[in-house]
CSV table of N, CA and C in Angstrom, one decimal:
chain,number,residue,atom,x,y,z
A,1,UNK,N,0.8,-1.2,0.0
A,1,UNK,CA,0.0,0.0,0.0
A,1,UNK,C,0.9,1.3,0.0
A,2,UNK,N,2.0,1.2,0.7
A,2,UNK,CA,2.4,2.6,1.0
A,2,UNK,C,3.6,2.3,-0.6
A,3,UNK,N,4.0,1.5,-1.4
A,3,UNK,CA,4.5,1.5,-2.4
A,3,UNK,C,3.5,2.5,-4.0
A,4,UNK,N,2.4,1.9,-3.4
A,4,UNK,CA,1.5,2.4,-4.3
A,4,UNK,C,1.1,3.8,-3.8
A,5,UNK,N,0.9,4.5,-3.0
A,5,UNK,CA,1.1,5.2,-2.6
A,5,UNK,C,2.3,6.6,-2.7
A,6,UNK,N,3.4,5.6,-2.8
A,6,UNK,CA,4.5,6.2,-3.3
A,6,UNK,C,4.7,6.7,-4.7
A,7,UNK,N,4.0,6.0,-5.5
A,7,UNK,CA,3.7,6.1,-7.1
A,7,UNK,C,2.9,7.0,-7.8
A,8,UNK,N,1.5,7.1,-6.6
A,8,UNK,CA,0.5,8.1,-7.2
A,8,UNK,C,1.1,9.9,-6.8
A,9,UNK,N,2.0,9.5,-5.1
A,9,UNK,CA,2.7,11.3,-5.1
A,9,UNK,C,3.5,11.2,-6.3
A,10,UNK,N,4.1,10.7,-6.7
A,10,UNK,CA,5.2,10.9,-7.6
A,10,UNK,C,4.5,11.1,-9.0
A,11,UNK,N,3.0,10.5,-9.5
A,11,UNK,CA,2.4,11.0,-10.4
A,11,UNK,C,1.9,12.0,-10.5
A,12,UNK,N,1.6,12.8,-9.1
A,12,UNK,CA,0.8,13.9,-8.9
A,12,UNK,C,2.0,15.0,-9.4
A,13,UNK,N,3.0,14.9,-8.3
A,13,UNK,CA,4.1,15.9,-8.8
A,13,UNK,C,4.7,16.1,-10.1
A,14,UNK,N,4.4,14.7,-10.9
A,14,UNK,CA,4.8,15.0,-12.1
A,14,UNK,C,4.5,15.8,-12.9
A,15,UNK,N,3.0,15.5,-12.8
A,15,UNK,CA,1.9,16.7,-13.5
A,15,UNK,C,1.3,18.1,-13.0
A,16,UNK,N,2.2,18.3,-11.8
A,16,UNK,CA,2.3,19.6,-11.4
A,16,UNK,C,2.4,20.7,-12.3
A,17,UNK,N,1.8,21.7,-11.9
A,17,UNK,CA,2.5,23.1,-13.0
A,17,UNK,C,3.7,23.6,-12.5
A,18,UNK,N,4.1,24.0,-14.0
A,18,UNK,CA,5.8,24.5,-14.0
A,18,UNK,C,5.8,26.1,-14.3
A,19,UNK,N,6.0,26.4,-13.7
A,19,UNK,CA,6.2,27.9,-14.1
A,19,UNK,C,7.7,28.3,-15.1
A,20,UNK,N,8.4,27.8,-15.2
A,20,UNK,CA,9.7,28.0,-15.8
A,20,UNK,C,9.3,28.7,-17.6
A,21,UNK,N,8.4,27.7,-18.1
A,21,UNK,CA,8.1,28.2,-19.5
A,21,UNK,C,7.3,29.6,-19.6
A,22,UNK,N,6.8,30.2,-18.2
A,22,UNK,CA,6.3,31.6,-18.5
A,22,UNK,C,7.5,32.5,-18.7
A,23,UNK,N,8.4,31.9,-17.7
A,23,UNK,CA,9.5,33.0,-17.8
A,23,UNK,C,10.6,33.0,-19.2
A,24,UNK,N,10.5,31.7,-19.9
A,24,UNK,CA,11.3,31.1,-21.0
A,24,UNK,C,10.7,32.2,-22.2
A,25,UNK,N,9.3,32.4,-22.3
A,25,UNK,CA,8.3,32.8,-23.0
A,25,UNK,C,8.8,34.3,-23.2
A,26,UNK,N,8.7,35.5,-21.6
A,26,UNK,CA,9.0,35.8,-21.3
A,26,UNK,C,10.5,36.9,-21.8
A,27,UNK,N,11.1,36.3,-21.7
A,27,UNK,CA,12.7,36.1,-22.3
A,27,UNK,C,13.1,36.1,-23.7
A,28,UNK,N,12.4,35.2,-24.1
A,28,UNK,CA,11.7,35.0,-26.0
A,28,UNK,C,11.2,36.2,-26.3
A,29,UNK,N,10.4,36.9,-25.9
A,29,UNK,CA,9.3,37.9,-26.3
A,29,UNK,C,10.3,39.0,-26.4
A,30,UNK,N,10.9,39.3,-25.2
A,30,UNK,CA,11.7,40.4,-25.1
A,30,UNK,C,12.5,40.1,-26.4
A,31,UNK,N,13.6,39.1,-26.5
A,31,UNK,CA,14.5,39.4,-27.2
A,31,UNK,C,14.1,39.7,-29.2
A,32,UNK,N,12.6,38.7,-29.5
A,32,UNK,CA,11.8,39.1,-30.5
A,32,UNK,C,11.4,40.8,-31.0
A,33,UNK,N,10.9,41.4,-29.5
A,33,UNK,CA,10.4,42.4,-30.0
A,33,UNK,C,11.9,43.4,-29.8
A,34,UNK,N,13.2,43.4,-29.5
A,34,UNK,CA,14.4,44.5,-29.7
A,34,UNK,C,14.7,43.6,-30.9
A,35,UNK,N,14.5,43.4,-31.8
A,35,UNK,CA,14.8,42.7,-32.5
A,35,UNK,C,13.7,43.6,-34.2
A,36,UNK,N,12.6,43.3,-33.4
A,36,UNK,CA,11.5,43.6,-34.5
A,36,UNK,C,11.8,45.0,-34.5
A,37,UNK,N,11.8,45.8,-33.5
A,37,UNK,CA,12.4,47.1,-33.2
A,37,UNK,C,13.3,47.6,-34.2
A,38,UNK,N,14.7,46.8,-34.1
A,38,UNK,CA,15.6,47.5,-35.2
A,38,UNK,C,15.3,47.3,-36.4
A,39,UNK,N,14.5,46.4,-36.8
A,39,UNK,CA,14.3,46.0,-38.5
A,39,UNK,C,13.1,46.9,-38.5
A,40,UNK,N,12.2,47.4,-37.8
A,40,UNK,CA,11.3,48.4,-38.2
A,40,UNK,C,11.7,49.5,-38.5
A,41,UNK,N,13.1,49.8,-37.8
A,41,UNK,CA,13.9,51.2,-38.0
A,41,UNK,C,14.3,51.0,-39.3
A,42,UNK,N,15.2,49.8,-39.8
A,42,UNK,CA,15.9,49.7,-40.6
A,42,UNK,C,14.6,50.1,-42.1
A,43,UNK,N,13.3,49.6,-41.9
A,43,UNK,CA,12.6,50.5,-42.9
A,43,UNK,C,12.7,49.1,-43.8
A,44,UNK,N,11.0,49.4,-44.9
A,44,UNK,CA,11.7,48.6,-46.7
A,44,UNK,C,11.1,46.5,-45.6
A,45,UNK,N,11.9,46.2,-46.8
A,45,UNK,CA,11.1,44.6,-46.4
A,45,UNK,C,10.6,44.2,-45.2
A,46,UNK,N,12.3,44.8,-44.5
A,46,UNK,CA,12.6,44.4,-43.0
A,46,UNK,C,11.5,44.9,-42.2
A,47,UNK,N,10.7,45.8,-42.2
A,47,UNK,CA,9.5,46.0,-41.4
A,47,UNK,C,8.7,44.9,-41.1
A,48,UNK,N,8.3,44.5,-42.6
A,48,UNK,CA,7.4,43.1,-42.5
A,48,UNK,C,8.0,42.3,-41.9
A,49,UNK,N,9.3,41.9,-41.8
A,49,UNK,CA,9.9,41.0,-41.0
A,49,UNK,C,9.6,41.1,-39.2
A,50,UNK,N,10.1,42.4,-39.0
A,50,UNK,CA,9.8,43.2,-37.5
A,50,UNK,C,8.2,42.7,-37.3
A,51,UNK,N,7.5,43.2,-38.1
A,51,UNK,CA,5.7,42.6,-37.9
A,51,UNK,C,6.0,41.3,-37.5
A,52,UNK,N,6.0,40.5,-38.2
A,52,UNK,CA,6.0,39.3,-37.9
A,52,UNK,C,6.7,38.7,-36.8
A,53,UNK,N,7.5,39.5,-36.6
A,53,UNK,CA,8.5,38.8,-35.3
A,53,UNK,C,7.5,39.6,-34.2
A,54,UNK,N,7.1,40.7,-34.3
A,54,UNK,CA,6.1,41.2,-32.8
A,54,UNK,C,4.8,40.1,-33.1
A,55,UNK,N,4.1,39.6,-33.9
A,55,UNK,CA,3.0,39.0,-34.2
A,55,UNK,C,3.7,37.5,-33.5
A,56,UNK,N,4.5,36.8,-33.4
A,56,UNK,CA,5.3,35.8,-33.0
A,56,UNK,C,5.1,36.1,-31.6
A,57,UNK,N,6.1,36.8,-31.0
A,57,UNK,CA,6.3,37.2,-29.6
A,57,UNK,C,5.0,37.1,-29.1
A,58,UNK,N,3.9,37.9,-29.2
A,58,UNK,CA,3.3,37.7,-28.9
A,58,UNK,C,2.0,36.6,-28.6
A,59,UNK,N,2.6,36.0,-30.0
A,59,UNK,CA,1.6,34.7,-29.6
A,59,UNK,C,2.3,33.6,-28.7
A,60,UNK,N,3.3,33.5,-28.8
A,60,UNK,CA,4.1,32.8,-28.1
A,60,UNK,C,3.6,33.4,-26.5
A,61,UNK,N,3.5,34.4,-26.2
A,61,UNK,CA,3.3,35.0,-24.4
A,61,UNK,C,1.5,34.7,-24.6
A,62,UNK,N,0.8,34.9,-25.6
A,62,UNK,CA,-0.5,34.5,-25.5
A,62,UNK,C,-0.7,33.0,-25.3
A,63,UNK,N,0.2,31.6,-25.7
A,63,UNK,CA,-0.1,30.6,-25.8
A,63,UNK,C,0.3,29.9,-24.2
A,64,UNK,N,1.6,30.3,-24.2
A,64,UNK,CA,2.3,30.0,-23.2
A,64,UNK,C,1.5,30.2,-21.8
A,65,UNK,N,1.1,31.7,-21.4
A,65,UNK,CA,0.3,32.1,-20.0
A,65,UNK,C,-1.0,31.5,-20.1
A,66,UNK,N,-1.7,31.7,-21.2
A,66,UNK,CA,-2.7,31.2,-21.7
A,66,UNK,C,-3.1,29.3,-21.0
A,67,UNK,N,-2.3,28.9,-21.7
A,67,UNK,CA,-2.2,27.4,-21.4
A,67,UNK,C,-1.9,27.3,-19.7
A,68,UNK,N,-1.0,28.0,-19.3
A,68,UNK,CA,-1.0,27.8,-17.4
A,68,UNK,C,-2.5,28.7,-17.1
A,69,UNK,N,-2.7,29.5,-17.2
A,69,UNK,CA,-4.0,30.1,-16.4
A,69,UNK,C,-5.3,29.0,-16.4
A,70,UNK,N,-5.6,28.7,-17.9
A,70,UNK,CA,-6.4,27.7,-18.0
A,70,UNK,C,-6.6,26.5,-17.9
A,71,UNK,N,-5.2,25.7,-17.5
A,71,UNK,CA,-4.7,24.3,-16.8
A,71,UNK,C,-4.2,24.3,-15.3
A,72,UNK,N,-3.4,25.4,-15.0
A,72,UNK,CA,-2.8,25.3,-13.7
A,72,UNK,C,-3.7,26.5,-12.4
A,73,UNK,N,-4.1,27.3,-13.3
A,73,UNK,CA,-4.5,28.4,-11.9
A,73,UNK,C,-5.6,27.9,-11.1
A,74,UNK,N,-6.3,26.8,-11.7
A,74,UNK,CA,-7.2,26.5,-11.1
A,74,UNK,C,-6.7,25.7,-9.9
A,75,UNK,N,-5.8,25.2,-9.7
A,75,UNK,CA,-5.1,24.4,-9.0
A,75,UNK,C,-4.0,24.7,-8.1
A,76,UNK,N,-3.3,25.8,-8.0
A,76,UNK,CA,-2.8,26.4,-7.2
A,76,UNK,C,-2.1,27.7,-7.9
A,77,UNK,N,-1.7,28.4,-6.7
A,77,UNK,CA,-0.8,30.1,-7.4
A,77,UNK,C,0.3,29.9,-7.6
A,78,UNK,N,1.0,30.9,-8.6
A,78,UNK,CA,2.2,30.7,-9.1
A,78,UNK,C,2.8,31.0,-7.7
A,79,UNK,N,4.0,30.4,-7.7
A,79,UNK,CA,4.7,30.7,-6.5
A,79,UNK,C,6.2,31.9,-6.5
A,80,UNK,N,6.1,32.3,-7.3
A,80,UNK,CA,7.0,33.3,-7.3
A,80,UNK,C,6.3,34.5,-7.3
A,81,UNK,N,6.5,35.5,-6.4
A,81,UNK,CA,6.4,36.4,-5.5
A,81,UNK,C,6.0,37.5,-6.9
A,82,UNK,N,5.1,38.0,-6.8
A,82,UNK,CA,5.1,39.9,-7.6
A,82,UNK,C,6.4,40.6,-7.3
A,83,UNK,N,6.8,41.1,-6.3
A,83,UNK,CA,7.9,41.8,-6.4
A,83,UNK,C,9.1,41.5,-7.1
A,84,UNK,N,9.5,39.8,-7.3
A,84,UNK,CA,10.3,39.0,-8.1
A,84,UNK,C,10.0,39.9,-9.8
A,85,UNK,N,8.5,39.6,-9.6
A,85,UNK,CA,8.2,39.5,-11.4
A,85,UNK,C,8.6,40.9,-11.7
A,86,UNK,N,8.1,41.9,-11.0
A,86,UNK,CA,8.4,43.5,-11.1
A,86,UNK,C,9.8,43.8,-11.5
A,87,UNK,N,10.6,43.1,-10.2
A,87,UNK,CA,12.0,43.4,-10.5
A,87,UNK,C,12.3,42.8,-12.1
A,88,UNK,N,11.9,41.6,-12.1
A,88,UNK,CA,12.6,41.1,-13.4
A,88,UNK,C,12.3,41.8,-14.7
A,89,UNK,N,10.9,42.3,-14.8
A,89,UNK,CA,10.2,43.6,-15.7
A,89,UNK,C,11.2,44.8,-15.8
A,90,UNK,N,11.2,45.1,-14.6
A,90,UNK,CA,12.2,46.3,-14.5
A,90,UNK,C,13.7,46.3,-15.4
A,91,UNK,N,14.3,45.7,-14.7
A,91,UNK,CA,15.4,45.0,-14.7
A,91,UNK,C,15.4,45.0,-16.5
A,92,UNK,N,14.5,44.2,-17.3
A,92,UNK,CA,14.6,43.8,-18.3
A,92,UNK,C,14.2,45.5,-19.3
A,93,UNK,N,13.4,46.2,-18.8
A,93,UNK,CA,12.7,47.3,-19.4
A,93,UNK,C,14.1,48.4,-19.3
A,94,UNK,N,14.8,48.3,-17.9
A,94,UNK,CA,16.0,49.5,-18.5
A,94,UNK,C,17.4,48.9,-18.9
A,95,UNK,N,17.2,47.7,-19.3
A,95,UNK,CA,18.1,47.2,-20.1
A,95,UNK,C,18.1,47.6,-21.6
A,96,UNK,N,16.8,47.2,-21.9
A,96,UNK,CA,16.1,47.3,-23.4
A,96,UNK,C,16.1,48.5,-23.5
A,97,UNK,N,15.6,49.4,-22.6
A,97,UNK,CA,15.4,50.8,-23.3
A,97,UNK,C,17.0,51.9,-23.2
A,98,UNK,N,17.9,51.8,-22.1
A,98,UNK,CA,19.1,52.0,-22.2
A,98,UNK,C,20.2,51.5,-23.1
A,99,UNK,N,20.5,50.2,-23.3
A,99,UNK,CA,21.0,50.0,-24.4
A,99,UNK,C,20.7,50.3,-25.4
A,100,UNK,N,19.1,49.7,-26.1
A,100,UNK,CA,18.6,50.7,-27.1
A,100,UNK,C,18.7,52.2,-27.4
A,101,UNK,N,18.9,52.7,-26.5
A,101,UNK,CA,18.9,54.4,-26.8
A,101,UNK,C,20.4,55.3,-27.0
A,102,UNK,N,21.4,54.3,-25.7
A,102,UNK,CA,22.7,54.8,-25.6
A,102,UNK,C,23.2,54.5,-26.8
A,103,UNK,N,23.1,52.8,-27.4
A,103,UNK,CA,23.8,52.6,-28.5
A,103,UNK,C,23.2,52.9,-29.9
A,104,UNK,N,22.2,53.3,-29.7
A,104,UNK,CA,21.6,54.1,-30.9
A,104,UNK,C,22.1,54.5,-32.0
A,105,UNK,N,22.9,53.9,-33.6
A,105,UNK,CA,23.6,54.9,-34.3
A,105,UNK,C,24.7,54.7,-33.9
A,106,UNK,N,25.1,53.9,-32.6
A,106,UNK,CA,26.6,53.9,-32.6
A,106,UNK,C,26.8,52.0,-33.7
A,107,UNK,N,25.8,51.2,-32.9
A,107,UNK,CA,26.0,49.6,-33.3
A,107,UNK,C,24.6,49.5,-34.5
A,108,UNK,N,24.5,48.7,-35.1
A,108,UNK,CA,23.2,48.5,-36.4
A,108,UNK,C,22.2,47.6,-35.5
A,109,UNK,N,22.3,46.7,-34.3
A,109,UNK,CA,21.2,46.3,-33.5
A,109,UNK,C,21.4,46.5,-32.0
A,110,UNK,N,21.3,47.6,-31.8
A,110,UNK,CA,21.0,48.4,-30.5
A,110,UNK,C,19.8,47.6,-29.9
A,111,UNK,N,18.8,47.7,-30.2
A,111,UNK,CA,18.0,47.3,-30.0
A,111,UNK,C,18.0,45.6,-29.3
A,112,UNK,N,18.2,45.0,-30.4
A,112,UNK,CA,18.5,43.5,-30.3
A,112,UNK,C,19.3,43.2,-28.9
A,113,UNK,N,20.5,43.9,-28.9
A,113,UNK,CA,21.5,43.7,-27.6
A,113,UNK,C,21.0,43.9,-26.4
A,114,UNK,N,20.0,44.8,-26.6
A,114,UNK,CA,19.0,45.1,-25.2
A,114,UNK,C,17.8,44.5,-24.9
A,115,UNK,N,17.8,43.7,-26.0
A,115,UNK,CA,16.7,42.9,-25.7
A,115,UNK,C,17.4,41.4,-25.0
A,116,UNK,N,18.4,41.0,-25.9
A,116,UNK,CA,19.4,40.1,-25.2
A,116,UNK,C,19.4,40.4,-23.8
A,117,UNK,N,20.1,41.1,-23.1
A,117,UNK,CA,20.7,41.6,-22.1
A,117,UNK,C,19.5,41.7,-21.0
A,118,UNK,N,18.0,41.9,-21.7
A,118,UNK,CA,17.0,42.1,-20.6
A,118,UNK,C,16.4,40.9,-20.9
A,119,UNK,N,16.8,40.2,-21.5
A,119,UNK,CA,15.9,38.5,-21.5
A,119,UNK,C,17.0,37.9,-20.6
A,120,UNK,N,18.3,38.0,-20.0
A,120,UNK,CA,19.0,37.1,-19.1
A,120,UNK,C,18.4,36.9,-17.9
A,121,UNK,N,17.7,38.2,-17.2
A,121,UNK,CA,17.2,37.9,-15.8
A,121,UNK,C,16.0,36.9,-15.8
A,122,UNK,N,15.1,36.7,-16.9
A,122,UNK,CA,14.0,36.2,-17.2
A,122,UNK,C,14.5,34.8,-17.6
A,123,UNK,N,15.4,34.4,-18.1
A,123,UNK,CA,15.7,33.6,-18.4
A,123,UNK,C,16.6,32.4,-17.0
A,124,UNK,N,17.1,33.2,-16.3
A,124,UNK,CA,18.0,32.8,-15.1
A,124,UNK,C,17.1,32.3,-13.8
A,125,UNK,N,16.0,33.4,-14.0
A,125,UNK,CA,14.9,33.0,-12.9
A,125,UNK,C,14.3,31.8,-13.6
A,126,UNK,N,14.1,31.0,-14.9
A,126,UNK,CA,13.4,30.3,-15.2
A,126,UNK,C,14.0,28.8,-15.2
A,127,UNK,N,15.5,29.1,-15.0
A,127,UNK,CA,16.1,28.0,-14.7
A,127,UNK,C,16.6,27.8,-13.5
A,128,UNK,N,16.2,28.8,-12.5
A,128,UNK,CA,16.2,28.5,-11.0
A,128,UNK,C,14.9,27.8,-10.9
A,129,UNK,N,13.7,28.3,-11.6
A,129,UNK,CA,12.2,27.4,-11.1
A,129,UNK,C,12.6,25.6,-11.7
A,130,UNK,N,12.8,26.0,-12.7
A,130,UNK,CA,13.1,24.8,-13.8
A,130,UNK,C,13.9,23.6,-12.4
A,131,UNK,N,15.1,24.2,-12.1
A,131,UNK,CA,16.0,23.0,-11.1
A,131,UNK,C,15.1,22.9,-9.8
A,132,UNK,N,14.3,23.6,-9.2
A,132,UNK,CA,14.1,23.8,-8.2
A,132,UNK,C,12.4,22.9,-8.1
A,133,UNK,N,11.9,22.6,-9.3
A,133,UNK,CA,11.1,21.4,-9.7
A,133,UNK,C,11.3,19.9,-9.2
């Protein structure tokens, strides 16, 4: 009994919600839209390209949160704190918008590098949830 027992926690946990792919998503998104950013500047085909990379991003953050709210929230709260998420927004928002502005005209994807640079924290938190599973 208690073997069986031992099998159904271990199946429960399995199928637990993960939060790590919101932050993965997250991370993705950012570095998509400093990306779509400079090819919108850059003007001519590359716009369309920029569209489609924000049209991406976004559905990727629509599918991703989408799928936990509607499978997991019913079942318990994310466990990482607001103030966490805030910081990591932050964190990521004067990354993107300081690199993008300082390097402006000096590098051809300003943008892109700041999108890089503010998807690390997002990304770093997602593989502390990830091991911490």
């Amino acid at each position: 009994m208690l073997r069986d027992a031992g099998q159904v926690g271990t199946a429960v946990r399995a199928r637990a919600p993960r939060e790590y792919p919101l932050y993965v998503a997250a991370g993705a998104t950012i570095v998509l839209l400093g990306a779509a950013v400079d090819l919108n500047i850059a003007g001519g085909a590359a716009s369309v390209v920029g569209t489609v990379l924000v049209v991406v991003a976004l559905a990727v953050m629509v599918v991703t949160n989408g799928a936990y709210y509607l499978r997991y929230r019913k079942v318990r709260a994310r466990s990482t704190p607001m103030r966490v998420e805030w910081a990591l927004g932050l964190c990521a928002a004067a990354a993107y918008f300081a690199l993008g502005t300082l390097l402006d005209g000096t590098i051809g994807f300003s943008f892109t590098l700041g999108g890089l640079v503010g998807a690390v924290p997002f990304l770093l938190w997602a593989q502390r949830l990830r091991r911490a599973a």
